[in-house]
Short mmCIF file of C-alpha atoms and ligand atoms in Angstrom, two decimals:
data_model
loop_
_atom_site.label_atom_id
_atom_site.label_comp_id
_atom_site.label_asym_id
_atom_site.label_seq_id
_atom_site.Cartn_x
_atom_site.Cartn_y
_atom_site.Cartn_z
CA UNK A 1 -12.76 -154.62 199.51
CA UNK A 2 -10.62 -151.62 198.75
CA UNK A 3 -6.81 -152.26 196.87
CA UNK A 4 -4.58 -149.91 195.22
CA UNK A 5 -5.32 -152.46 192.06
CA UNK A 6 -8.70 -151.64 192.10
CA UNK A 7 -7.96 -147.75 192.39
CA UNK A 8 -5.50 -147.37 189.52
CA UNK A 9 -7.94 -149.56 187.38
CA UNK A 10 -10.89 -147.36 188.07
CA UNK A 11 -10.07 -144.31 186.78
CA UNK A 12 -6.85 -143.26 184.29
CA UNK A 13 -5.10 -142.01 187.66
CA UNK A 14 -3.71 -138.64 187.07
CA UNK A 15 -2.75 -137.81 190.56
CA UNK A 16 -1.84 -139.55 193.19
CA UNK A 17 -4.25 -139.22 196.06
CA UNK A 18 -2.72 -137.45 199.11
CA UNK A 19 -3.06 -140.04 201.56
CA UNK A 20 -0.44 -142.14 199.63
CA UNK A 21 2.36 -139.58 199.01
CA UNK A 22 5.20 -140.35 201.63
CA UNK A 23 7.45 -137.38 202.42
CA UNK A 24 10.00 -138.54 204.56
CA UNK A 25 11.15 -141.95 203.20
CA UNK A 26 12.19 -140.69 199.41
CA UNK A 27 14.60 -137.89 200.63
CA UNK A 28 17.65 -140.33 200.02
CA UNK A 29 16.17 -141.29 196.56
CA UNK A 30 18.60 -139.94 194.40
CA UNK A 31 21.48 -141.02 196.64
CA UNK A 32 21.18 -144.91 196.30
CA UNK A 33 24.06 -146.84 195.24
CA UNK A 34 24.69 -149.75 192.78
CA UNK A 35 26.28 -152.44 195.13
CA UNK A 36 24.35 -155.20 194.04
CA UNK A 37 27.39 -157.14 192.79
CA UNK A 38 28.48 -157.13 196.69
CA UNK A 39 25.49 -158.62 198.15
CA UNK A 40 26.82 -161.81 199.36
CA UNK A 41 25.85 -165.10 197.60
CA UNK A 42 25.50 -168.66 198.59
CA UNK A 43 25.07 -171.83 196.91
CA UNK A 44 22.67 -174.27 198.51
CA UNK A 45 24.17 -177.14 196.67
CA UNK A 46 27.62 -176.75 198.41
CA UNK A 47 25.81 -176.35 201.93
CA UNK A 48 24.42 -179.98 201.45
CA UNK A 49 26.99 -181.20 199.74
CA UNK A 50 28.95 -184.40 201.14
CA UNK A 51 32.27 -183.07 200.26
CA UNK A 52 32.97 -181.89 203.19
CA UNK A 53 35.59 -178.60 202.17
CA UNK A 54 33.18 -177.44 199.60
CA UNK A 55 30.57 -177.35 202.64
CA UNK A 56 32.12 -175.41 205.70
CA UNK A 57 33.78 -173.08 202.88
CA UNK A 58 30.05 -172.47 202.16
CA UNK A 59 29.56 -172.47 205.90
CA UNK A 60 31.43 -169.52 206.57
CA UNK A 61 30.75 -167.37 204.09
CA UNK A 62 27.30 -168.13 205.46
CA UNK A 63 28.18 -166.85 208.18
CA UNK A 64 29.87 -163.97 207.05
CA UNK A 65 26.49 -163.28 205.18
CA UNK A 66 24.49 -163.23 208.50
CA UNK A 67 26.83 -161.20 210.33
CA UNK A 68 27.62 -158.54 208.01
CA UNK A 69 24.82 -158.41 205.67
CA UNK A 70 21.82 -160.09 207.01
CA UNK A 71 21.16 -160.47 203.46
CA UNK A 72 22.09 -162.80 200.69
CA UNK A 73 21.07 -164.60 197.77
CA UNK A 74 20.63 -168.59 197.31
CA UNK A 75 21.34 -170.11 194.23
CA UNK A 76 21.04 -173.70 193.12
CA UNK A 77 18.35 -174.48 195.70
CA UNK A 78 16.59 -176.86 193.56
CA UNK A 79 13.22 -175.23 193.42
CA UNK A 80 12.33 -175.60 190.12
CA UNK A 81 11.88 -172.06 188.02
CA UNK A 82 8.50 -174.00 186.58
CA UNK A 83 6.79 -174.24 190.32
CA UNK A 84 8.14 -170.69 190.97
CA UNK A 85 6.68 -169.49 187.69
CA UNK A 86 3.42 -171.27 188.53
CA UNK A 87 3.05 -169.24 191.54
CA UNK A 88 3.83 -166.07 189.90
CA UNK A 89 0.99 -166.57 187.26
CA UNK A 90 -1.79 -167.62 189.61
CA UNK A 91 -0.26 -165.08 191.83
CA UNK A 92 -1.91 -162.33 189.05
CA UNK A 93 -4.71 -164.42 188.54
CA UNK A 94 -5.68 -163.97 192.02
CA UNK A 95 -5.35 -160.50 192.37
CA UNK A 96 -7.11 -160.04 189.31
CA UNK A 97 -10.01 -162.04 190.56
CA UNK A 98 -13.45 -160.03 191.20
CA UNK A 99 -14.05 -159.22 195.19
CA UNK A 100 -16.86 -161.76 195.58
CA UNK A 101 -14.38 -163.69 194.50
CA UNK A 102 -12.30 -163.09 197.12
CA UNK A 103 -14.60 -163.54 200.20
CA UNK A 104 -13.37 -165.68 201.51
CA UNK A 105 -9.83 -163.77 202.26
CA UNK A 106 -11.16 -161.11 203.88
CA UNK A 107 -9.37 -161.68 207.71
CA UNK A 108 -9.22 -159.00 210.01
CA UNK A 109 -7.55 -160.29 212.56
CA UNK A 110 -4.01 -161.03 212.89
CA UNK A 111 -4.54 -165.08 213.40
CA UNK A 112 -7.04 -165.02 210.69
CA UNK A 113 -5.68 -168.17 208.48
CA UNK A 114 -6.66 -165.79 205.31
CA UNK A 115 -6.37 -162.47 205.07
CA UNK A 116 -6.07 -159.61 202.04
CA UNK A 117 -5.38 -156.49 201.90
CA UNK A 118 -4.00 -153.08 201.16
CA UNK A 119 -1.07 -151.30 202.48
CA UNK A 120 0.20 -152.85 206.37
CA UNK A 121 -2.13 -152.41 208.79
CA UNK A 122 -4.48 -149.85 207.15
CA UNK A 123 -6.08 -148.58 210.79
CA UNK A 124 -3.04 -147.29 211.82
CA UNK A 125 -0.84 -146.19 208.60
CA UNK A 126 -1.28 -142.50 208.31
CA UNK A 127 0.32 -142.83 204.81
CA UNK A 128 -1.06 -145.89 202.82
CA UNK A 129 1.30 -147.76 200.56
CA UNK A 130 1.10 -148.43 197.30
CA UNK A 131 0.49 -151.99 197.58
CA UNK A 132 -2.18 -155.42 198.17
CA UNK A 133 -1.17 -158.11 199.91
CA UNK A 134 -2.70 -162.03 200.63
CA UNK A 135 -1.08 -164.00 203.50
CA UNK A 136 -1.75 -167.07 204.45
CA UNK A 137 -0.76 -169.30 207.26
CA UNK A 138 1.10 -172.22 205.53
CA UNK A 139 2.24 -174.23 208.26
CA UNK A 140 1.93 -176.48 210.84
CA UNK A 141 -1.71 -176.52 209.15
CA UNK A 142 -1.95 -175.34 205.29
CA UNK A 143 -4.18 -172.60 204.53
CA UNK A 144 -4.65 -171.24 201.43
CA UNK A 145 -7.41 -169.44 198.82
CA UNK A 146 -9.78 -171.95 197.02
CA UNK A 147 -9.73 -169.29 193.83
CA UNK A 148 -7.98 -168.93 191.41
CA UNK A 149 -8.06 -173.01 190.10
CA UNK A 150 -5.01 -175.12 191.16
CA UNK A 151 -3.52 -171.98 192.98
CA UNK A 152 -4.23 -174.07 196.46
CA UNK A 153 -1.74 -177.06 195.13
CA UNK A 154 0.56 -175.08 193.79
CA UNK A 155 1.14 -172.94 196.88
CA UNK A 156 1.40 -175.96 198.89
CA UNK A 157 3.79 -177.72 196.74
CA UNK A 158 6.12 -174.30 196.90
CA UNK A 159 5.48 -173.88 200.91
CA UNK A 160 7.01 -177.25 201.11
CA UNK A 161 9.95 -176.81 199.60
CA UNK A 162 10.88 -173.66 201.10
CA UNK A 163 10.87 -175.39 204.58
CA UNK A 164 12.37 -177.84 203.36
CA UNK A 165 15.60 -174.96 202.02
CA UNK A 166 14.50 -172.82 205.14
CA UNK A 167 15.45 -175.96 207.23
CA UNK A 168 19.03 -177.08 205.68
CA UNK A 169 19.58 -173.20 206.47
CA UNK A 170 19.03 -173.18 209.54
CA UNK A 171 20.78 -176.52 210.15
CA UNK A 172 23.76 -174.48 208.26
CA UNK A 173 23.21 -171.47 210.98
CA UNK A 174 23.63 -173.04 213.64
CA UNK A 175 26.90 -174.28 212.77
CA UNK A 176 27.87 -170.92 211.80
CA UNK A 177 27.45 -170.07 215.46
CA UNK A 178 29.29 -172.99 216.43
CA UNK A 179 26.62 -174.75 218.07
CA UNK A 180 25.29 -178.18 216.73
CA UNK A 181 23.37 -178.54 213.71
CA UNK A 182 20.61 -179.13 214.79
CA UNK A 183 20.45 -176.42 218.18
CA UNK A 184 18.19 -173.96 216.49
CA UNK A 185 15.80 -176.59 215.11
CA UNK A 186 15.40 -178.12 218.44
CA UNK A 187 15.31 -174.66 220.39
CA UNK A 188 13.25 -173.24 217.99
CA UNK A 189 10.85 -176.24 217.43
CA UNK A 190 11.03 -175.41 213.69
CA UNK A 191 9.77 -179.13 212.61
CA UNK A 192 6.00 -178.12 213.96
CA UNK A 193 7.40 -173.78 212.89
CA UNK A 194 5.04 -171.24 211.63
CA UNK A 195 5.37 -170.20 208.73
CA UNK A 196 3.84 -167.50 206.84
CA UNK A 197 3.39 -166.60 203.42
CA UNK A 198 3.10 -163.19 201.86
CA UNK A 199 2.61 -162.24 198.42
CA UNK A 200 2.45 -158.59 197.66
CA UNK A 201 0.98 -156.81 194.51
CA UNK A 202 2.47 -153.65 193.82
CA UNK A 203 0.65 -152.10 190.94
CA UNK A 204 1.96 -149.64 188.18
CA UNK A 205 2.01 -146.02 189.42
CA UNK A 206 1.92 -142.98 187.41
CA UNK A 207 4.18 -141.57 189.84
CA UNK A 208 6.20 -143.85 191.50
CA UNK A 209 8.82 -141.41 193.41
CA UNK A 210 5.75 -140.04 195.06
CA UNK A 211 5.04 -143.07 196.86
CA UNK A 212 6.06 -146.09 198.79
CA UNK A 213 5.30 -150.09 198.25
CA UNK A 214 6.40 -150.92 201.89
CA UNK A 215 8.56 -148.68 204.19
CA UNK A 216 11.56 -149.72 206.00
CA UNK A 217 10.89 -152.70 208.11
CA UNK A 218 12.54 -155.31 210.03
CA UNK A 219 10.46 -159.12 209.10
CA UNK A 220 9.65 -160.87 211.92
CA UNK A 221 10.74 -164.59 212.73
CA UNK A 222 14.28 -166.87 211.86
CA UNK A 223 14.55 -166.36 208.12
CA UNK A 224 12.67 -164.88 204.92
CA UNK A 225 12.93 -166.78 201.83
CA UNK A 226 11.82 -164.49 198.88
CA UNK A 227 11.26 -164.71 194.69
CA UNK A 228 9.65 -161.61 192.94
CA UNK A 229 8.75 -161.22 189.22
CA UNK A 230 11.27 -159.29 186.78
CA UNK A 231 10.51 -155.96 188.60
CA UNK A 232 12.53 -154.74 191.48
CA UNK A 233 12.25 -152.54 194.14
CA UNK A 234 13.67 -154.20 197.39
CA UNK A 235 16.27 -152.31 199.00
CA UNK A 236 17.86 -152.87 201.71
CA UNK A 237 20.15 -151.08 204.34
CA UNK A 238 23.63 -151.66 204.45
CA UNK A 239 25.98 -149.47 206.36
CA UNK A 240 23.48 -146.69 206.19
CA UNK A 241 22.94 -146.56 202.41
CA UNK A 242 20.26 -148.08 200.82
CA UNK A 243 20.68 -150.77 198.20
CA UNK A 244 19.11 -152.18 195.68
CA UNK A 245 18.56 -155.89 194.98
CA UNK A 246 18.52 -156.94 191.21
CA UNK A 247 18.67 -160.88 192.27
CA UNK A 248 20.24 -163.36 189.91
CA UNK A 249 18.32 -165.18 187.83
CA UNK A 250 16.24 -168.50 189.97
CA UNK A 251 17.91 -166.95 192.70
CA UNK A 252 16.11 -166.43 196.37
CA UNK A 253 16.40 -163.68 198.47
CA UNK A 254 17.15 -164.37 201.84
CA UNK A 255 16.84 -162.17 205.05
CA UNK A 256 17.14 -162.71 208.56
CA UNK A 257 14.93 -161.86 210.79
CA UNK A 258 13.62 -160.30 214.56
CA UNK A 259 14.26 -163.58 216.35
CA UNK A 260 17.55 -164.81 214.59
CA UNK A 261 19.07 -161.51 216.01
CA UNK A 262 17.40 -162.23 219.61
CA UNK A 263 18.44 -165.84 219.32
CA UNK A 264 21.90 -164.77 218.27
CA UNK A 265 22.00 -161.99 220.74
CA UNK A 266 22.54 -159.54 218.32
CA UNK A 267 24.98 -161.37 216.07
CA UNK A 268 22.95 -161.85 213.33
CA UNK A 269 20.68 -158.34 213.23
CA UNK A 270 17.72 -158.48 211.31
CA UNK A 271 17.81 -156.90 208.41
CA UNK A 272 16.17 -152.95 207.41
CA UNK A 273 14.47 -153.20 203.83
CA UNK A 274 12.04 -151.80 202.41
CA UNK A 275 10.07 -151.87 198.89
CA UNK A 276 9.74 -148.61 196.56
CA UNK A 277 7.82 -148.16 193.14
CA UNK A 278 9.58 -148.18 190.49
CA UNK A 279 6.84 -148.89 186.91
CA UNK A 280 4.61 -146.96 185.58
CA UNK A 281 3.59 -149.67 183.53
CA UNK A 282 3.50 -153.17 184.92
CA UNK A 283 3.02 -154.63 188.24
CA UNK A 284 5.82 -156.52 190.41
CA UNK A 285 5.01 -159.10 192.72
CA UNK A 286 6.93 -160.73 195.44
CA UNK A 287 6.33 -163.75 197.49
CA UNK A 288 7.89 -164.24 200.67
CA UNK A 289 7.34 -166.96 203.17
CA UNK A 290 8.17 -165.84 207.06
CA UNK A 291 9.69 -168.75 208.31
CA UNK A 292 9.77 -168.98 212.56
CA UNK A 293 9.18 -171.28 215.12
CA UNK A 294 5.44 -172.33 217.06
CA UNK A 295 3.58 -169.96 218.19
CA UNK A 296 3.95 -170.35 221.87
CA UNK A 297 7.73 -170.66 221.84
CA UNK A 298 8.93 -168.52 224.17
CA UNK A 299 12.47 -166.77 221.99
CA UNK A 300 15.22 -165.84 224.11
CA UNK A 301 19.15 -165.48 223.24
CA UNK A 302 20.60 -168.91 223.21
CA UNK A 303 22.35 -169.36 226.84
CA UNK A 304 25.45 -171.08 225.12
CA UNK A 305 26.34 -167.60 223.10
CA UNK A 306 25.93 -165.62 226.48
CA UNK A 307 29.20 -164.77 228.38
CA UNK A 308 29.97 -162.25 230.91
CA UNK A 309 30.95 -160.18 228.05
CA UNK A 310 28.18 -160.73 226.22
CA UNK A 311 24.70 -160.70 228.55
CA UNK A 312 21.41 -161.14 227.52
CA UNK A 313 20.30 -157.87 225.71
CA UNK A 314 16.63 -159.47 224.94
CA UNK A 315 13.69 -160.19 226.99
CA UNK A 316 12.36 -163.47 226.31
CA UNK A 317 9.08 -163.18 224.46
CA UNK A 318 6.52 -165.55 222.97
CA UNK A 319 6.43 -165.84 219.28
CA UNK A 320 3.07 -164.80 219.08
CA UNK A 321 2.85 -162.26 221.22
CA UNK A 322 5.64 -160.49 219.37
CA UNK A 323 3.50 -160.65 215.87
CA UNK A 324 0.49 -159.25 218.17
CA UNK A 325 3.21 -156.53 218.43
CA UNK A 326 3.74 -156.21 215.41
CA UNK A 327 0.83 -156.41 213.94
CA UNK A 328 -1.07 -153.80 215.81
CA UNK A 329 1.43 -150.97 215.25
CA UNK A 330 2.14 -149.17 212.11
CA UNK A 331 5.49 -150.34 210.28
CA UNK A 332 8.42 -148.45 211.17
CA UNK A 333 11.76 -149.88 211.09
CA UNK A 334 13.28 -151.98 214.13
CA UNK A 335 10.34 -150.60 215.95
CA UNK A 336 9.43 -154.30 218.12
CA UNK A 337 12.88 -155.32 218.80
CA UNK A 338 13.26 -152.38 220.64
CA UNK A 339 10.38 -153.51 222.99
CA UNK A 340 12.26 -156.49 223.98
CA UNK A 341 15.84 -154.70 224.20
CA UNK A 342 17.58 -154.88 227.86
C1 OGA B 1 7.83 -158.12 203.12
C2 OGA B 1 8.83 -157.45 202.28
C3 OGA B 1 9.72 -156.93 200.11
C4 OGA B 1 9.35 -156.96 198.69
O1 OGA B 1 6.82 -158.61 202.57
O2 OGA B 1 8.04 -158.16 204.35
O3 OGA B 1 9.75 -156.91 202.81
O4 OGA B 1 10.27 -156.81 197.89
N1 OGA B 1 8.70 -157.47 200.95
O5 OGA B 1 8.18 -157.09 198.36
NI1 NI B 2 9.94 -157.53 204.84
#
């Protein structure tokens, strides 16, 4: 099984093999921006809260977030920095496990319950990325590497609790939109969702500039919840600039996704981001989970946000036919909504 960790193990890399050096996406480099302190932040304690000021103050900027940002990060969620921690560790551990080790991961197909891998869809990318990835589907039914010990539990333990933060979320959404709380769980069928979980290795690079962890992309489904180690590199677009995320400390990142901004017409866009290279040294690792609804719900703007003003501007389309979509093509940003745009 090939991986970038694997190749800049092997040998002491002194140049970075051609097929990885991306020319077009590190022309605005040098012109990022430090707006970090605006990225919007909410407190997850004050969106359950029973007091009910502190909670539709939280509400709307909430709202706010979605609309303007797509983008924000959640503190006091209650996930314990110990269980995030854990995964980080036997995050490593499992890259650094042998390849017969690893058997058992190797899906090639999209609806493969395990797969790893290098770069996105390696058929397809003319320019590989500088990065491995394992995703597993975590829900409705829990899949997850036997290797390395205790990693299974662990996962499980911190799938569960971001559905259960995914959920109050979305619960918080819908009121944002004015409809009732629970409108997108019910439309959506989020109690049986799919949800998919993504942990990316993005080794050290001798060269970092020279390359790219994962180009701009929209994520597919409602929301993404994401933690990474003490490395950055997620940017993401904002009024045509890219920006970089240094999250708060315990904090999550959240974006929204492809079908919040069908389901909200375009209200809520989904978010462009992407992940460069920034260490020469150590390795960052992010773990997302991709939080949407069943498989064969059909998504389609909500009829109560449609006006004569505001028509659909999405076709309908099954959940899974959209990550067939997506999943066959090369990543490019915004590239499957635009299937689906009236
Ligand atoms: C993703 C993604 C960003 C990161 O996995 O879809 O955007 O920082 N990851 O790793
Ligand atoms: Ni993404």
């Amino acid at each position: 099984m090939f991986s970038v960790k694997r190749l800049v193990e092997s040998n002491s890399l002194k140049s970075i093999p051609s097929n990885y050096i991306c020319h077009n996406e590190n022309e605005d480099y040098d012109s990022m921006v430090n707006e970090t302190e605006n990225i919007p932040t909410i407190d997850f304690s004050k969106l359950i809260s029973s007091n009910s000021n502190d909670r539709s103050m939280e509400i709307q900027k909430l709202g706010d977030a979605c609309r303007d940002w797509g983008f924000f990060m959640l503190i006091n969620h209650g996930v314990s920095e110990t269980l995030r921690a854990e995964v980080l560790r036997l995050s490593q551990c499992f890259f650094d496990l042998p390849s017969e080790e690893k058997k058992e991961c190797i899906g090639e197909k999209p609806f493969d319950p395990i797969r790893c891998g290098t770069s996105f869809n390696i058929k397809v990318d003319k320019t590989h990325y500088w990065r491995d990835f394992l995703k597993c589907y975590v829900h409705p039914h829990f899949h997850a590497p036997s290797n390395p010990l205790g990693f299974s539990e662990t996962l499980e333990e911190y799938v569960t609790k971001n559905r259960e933060v995914i959920g109050e979320l979305l619960k918080a959404i819908s009121l944002t939109l004015s409809l009732e709380e629970n409108y997108i769980h019910n439309m959506m069928n989020a109690e049986s969702g799919s949800q998919l979980l993504v942990i990316n290795y993005y080794p050290p690079c001798p060269k970092p500039e020279l390359v790219m962890g994962l180009p701009a992309h929209t994520d597919h489904g409602l929301l993404t919840l994401l933690m990474q180690n003490e490395l950055g590199g997620l940017q993401i677009e904002h009024d045509g600039k890219w920006i970089p995320v240094n999250p708060l400390p315990n904090s999550f990142l959240i974006n929204t996704g492809d079908h919040l901004e069908i389901l909200t017409n375009g209200k809520y866009k989904s978010v462009v981001h992407r992940a460069i290279v920034m260490n020469k040294k150590a390795a960052r690792i992010s773990v997302g989970t991709a939080n949407g609804p069943t498989l064969d719900t059909i998504v389609s703007p909500a009829p109560e946000l449609l006006s004569e003003d505001n028509p659909s501007a999405y076709r309908g389309i099954q959940y899974k036919d959209y990550l067939l979509l997506q999943q066959s093509r090369e990543l490019e940003r915004k590239s499957c909504l635009d299937y689906i745009r009236i």
